[in-house]
CSV table of C-alpha atoms in Angstrom, one decimal:
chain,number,residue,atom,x,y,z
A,18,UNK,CA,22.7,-2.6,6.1
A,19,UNK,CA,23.2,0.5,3.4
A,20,UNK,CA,22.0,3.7,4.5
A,21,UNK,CA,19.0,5.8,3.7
A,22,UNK,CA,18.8,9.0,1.1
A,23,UNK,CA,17.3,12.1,2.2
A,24,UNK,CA,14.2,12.6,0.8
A,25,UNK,CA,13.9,15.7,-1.2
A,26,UNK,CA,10.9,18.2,-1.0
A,27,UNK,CA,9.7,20.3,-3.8
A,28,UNK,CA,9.7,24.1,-2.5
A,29,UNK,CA,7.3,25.0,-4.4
A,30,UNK,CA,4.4,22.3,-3.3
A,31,UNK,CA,5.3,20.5,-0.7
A,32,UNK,CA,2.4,20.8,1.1
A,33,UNK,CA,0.2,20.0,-2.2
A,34,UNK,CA,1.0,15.9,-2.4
A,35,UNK,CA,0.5,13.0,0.2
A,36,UNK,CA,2.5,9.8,0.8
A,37,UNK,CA,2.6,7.1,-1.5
A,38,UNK,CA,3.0,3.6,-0.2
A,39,UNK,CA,-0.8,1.4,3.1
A,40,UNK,CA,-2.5,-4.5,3.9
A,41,UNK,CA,-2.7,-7.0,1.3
A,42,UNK,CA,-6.5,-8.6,0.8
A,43,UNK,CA,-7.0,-12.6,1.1
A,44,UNK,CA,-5.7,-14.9,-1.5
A,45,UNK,CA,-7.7,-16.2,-4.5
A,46,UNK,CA,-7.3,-19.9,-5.2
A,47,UNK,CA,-3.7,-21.3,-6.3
A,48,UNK,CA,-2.7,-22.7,-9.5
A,49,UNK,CA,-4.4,-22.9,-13.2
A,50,UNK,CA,-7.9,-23.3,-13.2
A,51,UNK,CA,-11.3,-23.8,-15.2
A,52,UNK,CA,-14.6,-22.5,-14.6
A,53,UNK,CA,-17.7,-24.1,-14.5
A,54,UNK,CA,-18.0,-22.8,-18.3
A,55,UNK,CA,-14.7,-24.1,-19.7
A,56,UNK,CA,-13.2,-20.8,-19.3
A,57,UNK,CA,-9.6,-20.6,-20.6
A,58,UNK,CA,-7.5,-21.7,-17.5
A,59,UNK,CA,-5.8,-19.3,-15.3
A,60,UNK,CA,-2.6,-19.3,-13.4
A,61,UNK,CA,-2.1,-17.5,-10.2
A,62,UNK,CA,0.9,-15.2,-10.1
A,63,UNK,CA,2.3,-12.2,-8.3
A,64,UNK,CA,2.4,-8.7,-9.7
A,65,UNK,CA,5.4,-6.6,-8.6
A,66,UNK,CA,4.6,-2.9,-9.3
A,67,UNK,CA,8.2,-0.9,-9.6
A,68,UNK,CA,7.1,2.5,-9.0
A,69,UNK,CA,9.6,4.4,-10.3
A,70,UNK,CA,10.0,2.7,-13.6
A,71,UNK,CA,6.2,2.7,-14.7
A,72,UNK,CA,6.3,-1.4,-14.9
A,73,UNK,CA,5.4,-4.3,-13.5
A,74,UNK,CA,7.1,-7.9,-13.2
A,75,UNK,CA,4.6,-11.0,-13.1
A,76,UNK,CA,6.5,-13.4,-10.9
A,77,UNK,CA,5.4,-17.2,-9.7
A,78,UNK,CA,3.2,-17.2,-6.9
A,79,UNK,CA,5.1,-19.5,-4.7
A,80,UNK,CA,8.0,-21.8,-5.1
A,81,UNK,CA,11.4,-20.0,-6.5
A,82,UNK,CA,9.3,-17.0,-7.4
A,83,UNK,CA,10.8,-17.1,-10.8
A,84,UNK,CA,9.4,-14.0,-13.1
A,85,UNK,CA,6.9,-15.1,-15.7
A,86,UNK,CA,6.2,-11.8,-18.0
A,87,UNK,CA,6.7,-7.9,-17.8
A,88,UNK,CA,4.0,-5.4,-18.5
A,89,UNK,CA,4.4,-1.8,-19.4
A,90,UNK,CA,2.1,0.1,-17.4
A,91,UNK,CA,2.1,3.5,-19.0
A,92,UNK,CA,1.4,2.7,-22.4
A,93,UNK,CA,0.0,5.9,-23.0
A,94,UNK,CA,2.9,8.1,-21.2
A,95,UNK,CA,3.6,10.2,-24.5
A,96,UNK,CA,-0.4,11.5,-24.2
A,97,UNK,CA,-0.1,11.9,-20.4
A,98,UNK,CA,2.8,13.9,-20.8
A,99,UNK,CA,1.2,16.6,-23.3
A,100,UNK,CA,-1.8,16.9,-20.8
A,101,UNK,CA,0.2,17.6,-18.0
A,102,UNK,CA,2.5,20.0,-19.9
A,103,UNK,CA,-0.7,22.2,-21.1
A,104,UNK,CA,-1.5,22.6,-17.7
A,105,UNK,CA,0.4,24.8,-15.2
A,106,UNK,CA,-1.8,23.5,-12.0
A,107,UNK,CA,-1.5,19.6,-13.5
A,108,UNK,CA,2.1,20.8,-13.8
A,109,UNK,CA,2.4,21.8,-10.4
A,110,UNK,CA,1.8,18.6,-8.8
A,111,UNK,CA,3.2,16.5,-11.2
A,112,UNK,CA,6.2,17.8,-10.0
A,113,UNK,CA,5.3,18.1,-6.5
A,114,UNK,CA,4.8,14.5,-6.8
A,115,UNK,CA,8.4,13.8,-7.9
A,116,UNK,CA,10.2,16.0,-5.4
A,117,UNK,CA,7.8,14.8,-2.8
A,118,UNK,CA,6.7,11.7,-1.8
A,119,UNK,CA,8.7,10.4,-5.0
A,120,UNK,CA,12.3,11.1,-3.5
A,121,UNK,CA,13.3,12.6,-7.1
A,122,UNK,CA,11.2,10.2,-9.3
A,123,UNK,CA,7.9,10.2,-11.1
A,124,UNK,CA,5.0,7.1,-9.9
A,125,UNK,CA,4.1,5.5,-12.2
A,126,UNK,CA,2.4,2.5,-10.2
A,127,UNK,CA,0.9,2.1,-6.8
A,128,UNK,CA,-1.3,-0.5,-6.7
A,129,UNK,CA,-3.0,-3.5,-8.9
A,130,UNK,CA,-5.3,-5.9,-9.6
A,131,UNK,CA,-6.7,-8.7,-11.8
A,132,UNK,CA,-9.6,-9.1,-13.2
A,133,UNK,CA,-11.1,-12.1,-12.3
A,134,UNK,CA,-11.0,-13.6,-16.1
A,135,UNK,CA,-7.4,-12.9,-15.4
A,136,UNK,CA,-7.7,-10.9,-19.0
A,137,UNK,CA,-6.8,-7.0,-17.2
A,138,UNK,CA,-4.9,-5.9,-14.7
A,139,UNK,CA,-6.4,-2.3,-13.4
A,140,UNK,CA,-3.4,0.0,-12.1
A,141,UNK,CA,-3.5,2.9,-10.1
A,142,UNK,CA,-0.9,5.7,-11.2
A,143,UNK,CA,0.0,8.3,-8.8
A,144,UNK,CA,1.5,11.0,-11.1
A,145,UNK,CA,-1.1,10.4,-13.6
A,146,UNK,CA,-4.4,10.9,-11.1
A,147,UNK,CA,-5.7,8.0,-12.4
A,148,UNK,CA,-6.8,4.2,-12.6
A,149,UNK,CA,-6.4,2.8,-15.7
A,150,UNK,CA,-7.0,-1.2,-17.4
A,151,UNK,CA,-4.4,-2.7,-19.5
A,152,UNK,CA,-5.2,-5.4,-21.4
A,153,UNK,CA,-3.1,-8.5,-20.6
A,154,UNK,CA,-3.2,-9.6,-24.1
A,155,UNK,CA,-2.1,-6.6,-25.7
A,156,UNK,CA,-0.9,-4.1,-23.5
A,157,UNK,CA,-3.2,-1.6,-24.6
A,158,UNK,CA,-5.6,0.2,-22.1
A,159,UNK,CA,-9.6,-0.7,-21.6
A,160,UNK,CA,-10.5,2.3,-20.3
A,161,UNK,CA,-9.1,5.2,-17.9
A,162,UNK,CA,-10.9,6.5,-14.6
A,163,UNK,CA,-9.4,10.1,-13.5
A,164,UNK,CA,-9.4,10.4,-9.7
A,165,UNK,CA,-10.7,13.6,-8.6
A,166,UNK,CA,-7.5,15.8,-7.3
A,167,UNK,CA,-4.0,15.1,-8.5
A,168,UNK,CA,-2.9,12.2,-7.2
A,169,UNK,CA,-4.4,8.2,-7.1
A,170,UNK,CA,-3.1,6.1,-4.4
A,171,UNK,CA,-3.7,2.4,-2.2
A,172,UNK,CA,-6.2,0.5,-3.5
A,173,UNK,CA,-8.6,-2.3,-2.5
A,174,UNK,CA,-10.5,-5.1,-4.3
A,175,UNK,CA,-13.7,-6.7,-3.2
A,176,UNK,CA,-13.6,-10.0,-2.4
A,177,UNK,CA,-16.3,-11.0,-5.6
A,178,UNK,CA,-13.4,-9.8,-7.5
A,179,UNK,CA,-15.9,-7.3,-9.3
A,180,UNK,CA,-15.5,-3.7,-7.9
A,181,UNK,CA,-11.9,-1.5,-6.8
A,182,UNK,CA,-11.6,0.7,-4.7
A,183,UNK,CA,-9.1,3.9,-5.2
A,184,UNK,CA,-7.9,6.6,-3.0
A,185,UNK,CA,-7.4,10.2,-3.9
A,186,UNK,CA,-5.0,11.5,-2.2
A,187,UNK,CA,-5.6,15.3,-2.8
A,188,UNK,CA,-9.0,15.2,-2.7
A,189,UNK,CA,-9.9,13.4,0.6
A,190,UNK,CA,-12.0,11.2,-1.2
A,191,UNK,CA,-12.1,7.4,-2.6
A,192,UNK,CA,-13.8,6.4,-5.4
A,193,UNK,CA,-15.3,2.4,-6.1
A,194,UNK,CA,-15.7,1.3,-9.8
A,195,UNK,CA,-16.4,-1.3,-11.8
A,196,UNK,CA,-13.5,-3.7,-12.4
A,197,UNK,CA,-14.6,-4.5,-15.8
A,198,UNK,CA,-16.2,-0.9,-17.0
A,199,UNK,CA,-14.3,1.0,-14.7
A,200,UNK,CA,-17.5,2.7,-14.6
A,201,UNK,CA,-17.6,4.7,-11.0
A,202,UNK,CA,-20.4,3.0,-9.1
A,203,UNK,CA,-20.6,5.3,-5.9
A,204,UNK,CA,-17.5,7.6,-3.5
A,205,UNK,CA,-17.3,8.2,-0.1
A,206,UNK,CA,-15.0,11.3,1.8
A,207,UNK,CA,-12.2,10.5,3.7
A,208,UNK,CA,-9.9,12.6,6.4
A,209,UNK,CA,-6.4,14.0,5.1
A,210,UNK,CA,-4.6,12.1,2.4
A,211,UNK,CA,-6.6,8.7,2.4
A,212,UNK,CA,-4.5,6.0,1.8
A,213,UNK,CA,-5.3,2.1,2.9
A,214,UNK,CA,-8.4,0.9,1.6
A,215,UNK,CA,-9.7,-2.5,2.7
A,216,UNK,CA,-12.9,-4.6,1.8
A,217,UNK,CA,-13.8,-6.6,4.7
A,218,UNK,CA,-14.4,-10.6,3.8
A,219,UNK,CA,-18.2,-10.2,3.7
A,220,UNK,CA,-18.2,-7.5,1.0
A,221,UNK,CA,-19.8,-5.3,3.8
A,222,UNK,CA,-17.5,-2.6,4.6
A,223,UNK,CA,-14.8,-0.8,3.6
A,224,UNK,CA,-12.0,0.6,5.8
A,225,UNK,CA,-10.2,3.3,4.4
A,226,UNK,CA,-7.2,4.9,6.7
A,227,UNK,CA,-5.8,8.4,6.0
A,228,UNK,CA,-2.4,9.8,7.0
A,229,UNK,CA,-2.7,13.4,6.7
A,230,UNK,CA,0.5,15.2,5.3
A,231,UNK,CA,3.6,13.0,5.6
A,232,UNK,CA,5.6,14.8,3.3
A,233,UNK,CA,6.3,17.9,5.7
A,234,UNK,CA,9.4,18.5,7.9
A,235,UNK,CA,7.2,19.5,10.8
A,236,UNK,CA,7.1,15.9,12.0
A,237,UNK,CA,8.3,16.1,16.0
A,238,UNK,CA,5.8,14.9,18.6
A,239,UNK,CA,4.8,18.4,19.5
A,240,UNK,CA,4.3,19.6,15.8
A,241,UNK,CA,1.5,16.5,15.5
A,242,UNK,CA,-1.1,18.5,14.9
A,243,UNK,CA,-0.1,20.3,11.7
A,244,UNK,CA,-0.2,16.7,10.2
A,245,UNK,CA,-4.2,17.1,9.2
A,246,UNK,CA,-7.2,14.6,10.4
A,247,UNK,CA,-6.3,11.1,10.4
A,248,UNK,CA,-9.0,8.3,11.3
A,249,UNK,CA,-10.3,5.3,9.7
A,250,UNK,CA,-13.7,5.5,8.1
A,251,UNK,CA,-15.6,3.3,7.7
A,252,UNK,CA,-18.5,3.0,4.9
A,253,UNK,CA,-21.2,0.9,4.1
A,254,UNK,CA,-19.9,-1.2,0.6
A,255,UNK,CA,-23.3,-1.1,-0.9
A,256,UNK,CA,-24.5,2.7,-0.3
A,257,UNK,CA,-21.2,4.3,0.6
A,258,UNK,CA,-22.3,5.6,3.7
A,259,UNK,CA,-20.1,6.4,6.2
A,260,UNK,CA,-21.0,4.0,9.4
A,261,UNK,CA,-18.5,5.0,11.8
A,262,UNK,CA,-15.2,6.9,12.5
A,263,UNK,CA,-12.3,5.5,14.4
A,264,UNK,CA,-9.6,8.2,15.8
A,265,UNK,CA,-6.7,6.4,16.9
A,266,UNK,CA,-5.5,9.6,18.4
A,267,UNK,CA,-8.0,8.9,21.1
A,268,UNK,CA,-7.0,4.9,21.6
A,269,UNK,CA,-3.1,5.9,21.9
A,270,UNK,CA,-4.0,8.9,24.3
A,271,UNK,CA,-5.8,5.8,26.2
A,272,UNK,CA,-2.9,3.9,26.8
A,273,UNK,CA,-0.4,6.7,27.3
A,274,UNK,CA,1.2,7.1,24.2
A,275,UNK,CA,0.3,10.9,23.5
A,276,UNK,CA,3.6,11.2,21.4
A,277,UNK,CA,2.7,8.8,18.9
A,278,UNK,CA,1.3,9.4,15.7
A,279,UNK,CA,-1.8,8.2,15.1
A,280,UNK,CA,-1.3,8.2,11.2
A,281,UNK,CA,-2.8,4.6,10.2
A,282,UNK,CA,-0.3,3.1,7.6
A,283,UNK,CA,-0.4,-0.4,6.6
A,284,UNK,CA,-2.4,-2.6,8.2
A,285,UNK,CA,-4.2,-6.6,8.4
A,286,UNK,CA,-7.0,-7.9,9.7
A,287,UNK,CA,-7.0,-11.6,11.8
A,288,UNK,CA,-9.1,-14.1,10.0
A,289,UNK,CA,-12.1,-13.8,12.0
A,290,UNK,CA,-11.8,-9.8,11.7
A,291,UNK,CA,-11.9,-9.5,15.7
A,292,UNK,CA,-8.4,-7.4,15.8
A,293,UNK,CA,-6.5,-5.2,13.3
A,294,UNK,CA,-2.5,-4.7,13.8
A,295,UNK,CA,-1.7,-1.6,12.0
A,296,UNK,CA,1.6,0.4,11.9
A,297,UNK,CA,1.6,4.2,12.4
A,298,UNK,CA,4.4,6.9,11.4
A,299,UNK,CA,7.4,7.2,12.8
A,300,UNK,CA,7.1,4.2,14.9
A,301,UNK,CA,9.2,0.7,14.6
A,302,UNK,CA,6.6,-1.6,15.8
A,303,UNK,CA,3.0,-1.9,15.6
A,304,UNK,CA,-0.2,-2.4,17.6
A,305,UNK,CA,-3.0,-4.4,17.8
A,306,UNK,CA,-6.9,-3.3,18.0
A,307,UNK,CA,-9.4,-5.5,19.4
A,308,UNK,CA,-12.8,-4.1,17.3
A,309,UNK,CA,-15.7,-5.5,19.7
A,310,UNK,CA,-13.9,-3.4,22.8
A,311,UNK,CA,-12.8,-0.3,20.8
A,312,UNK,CA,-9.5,-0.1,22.0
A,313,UNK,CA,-6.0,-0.7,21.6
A,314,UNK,CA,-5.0,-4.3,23.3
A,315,UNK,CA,-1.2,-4.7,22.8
A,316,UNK,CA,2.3,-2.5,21.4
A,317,UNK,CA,4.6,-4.3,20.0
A,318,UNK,CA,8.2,-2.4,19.2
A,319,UNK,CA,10.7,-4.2,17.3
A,320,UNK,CA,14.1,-3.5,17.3
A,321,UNK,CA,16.1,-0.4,16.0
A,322,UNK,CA,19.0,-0.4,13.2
A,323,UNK,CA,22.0,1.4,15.0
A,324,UNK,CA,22.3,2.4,11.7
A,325,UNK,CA,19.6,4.1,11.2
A,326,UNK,CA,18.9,7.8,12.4
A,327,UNK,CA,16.5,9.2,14.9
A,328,UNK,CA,16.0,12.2,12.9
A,329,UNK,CA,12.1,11.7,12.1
A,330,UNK,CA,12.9,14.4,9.1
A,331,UNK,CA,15.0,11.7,7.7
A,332,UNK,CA,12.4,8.9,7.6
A,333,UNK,CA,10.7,8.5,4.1
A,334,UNK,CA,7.2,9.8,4.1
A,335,UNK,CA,7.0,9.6,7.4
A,336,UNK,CA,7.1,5.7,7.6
A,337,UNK,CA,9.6,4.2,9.9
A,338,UNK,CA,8.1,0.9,9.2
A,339,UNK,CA,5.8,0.3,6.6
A,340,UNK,CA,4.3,-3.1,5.9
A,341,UNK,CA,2.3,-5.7,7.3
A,342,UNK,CA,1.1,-9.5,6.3
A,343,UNK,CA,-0.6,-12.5,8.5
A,344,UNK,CA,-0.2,-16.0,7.3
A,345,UNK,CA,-3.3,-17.5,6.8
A,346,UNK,CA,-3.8,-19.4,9.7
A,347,UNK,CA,-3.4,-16.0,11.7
A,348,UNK,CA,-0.6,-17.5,13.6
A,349,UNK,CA,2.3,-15.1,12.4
A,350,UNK,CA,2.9,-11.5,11.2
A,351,UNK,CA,5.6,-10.6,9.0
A,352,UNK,CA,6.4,-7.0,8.8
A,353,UNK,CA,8.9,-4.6,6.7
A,354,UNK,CA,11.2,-2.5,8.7
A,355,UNK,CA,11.4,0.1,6.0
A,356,UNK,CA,14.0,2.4,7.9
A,357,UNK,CA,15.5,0.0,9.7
A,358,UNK,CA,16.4,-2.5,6.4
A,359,UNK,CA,14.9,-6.0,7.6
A,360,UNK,CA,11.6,-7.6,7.4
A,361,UNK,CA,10.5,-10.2,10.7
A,362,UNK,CA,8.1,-12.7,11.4
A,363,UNK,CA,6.3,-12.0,14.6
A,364,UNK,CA,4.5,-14.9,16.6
A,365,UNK,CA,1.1,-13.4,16.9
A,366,UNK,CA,0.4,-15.1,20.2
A,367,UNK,CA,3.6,-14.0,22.5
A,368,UNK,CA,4.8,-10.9,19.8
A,369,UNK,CA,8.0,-12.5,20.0
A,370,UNK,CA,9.6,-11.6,16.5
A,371,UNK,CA,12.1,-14.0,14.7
A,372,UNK,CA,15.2,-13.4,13.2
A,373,UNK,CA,16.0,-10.1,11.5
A,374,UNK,CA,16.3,-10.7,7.7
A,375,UNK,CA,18.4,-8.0,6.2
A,376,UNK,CA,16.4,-6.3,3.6
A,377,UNK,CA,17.1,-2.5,1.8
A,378,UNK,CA,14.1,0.0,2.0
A,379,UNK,CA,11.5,-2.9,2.5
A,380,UNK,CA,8.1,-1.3,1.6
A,381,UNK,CA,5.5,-3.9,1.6
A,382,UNK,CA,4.7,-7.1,2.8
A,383,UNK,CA,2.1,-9.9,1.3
A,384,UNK,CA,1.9,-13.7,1.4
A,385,UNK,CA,2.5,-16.0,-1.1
A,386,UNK,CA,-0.2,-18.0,-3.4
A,387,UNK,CA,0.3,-21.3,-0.8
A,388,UNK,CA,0.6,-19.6,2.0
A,389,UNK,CA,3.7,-20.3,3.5
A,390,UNK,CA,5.8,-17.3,2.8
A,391,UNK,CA,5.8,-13.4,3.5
A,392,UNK,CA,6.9,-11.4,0.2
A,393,UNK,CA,8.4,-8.6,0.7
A,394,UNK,CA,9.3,-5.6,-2.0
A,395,UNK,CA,13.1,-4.5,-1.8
A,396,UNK,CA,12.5,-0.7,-2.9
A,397,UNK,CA,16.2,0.2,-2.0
A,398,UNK,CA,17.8,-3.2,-4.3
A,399,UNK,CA,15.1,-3.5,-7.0
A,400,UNK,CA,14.0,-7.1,-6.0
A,401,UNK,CA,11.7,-9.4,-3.9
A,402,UNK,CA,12.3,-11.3,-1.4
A,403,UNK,CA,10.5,-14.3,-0.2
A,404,UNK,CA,10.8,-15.3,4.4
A,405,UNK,CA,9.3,-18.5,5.3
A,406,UNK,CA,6.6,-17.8,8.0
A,407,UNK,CA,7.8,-21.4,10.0
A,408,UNK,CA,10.9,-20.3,10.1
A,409,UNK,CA,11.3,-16.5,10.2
A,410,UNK,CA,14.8,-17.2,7.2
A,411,UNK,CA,14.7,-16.1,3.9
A,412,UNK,CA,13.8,-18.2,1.4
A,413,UNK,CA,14.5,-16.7,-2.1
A,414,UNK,CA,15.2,-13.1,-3.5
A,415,UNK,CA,14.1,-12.3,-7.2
A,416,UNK,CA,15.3,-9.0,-9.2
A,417,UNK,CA,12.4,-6.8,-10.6
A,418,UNK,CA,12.5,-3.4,-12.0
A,419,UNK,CA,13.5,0.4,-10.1
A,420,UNK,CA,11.4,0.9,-6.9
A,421,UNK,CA,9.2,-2.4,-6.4
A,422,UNK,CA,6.6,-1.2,-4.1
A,423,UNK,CA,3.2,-2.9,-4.0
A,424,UNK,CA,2.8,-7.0,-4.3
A,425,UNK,CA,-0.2,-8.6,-5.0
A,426,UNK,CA,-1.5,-11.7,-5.8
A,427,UNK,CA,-3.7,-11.6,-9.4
A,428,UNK,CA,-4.4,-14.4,-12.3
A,429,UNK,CA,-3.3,-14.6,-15.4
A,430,UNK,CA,-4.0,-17.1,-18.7
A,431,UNK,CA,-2.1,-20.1,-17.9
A,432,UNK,CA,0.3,-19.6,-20.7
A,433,UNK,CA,0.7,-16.4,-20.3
A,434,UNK,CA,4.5,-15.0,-20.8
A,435,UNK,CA,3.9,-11.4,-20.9
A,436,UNK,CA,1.3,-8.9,-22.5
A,437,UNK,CA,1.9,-8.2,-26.4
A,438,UNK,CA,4.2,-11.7,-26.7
């Protein structure tokens, strides 16, 4: 398994940027389809955002995974550019950004989603502070939502499909617009560096976890708590209220575990949304949270790479391990060993994980359009690969572009081979 770079820090503003990368929301339904109003028909596919390189491959939702189109996802870099560049605080953390948390390379895509037309794709771009729509069609943008602060992040889609939810990192704050308008329809506060965002299946609630500072050296157990405030909040979906805080830093001091961070990274829900199993910082392994009894039920820790260094200064933004997927049924987990280069299947019953499938800087983990796989983003060898949740063996990999990162399931038009063809 190849070894990990260093990450690099930016002297002059390291303490200015969060970490990049926090679950995937439910499916939408497979295949080409036709609404009720004869609506062109839609084809359900996977967008691969590769970070580094500011595009994004459209890949078959299931099956080989074989790509289906390429978007460009900063159309508009040239004017971007020439904003930052007039200002010497926009300047700042633009650079901040790619010394930082971007290991010596701008981000130019975190997160996306569909429309539900499948017409748009909305993208968050980290070293742009913003959201923007790009027309599927045409490539061009619909419109452009500037996150307060310097720096967008994770986002989140409500299950209607109709509304996206946005970190900003800097900021402290996440902002919820309008799919279609990108009109902002309401914000909420956050603790340090929100990152995860997640719409509950209802539409009710929003979970939103923050991670404090991740891209600092002071990072042994005792140093903990120059890392910021980290909790989950929790808001109301229709009148942003808050509705209730959860500190993990109290659950983990419950159980015994006062040396581990209680940074939330990412994380899933079961299908009835009685337990979350989240990953934190620095840890290999995760835990599960039972929600009606407000505590922390079961640790899981998964095996180390020898390879890999116990040097928590080594560890990119602070993430040991760093994605997490259910299959649908709830039965299994899969989860990205980021630092440790494999991705598992974990029986959710017993926590006994399956085979360890060799993977280089795994970042994220999803599930595929039927169901029966975990998708996994390569970051370290620029591809995707697909491990069958029955079977805990890899199925498929599938070159994308530099730094795959986030994977999510969207809709395109059924003949769709890429935006401007």
């Amino acid at each position: 398994m190849p070894a990990f770079r260093t990450r690099h820090l930016c002297s002059v503003a390291a303490a200015l940027v969060l970490t990049v990368t926090a679950p995937a929301t439910a499916a939408t339904a497979a295949g080409a389809a036709t609404d009720a109003s004869g609506a062109a028909a839609l084809r359900e596919v996977l967008f691969v955002g590769n970070n580094w390189e500011g595009t994004a491959d459209v890949i078959k939702s299931s099956g080989d995974f074989a790509k289906v189109g390429r978007i460009n996802v900063i159309p508009d870099k040239a004017a971007r550019m020439a904003e930052i560049n007039a200002d010497p605080i926009k300047w700042i953390y633009f650079m901040a950004i790619r010394n930082g948390v971007g290991e010596g390379h701008d981000q130019f895509v975190d997160d996306m989603y569909t429309t539900p037309d499948g017409a748009s794709v909305v993208v968050s771009r980290p070293s742009f502070a913003d959201v923007v729509s790009i027309d599927l069609a045409t490539g061009n943008i619909n419109w452009r939502f500037p996150v307060s602060g310097y720096r967008s992040d994770h986002m989140a889609v409500s299950p209607d499909g109709k509304r996206v939810a946005v970190s900003a990192s800097i900021s402290n704050t996440v902002h919820v617009l309008d799919i279609l308008t990108g009109k902002q329809l309401g914000s909420f506060k956050t603790g340090d560096k929100p990152h995860e965002n997640i719409f509950t299946k209802d539409g009710k609630y929003i979970y939103n976890m923050s991670i404090g500072d991740v891209n600092t050296s002071q990072d042994a157990p005792w140093q903990d708590f120059t890392k910021g405030d980290r909790r989950i909040t929790v808001v109301d979906a229709t009148t942003y209220k808050q509705v209730k805080i959860i500190d993990m830093r109290q659950r983990l001091d419950a159980i015994g575990l006062t040396d581990y961070s209680d940074a939330v990274r990412p994380a899933v829900f079961s299908p009835d949304e009685s337990k979350l199993y989240f990953q934190v910082s620095f840890f290999n392994g995760f835990f599960e949270y039972d929600l009606a009894s407000d505590r922390i039920t079961r640790t899981k820790t998964l095996p180390k790479n020898p390879a890999t260094s116990d040097d928590r200064t080594t560890f990119v933004n602070d993430s040991r391990h760093h994605g997490i997927s259910m299959a649908p049924d709830g039965s299994k987990l899969c989860v990205a060993g980021t630092m440790d280069d494999y991705a598992t299947v974990v029986d959710r019953a017993t926590l006994q994980e399956g085979p360890l499938v060799s993977a280089s800087k795994p970042y994220w983990a999803t599930v595929s359009g039927d169901g029966k796989d975990c998708v996994i983003s390569e970051s370290g060898a620029d591809q995707v690969t697909a491990i069958d949740f029955a079977t805990g063996q890899k199925v498929v990999s599938v070159p994308v572009g530099d730094h795959p990162q986030r994977v999510r399931l969207g809709h395109v038009a059924a003949n769709w081979t890429g935006a401007g063809s």
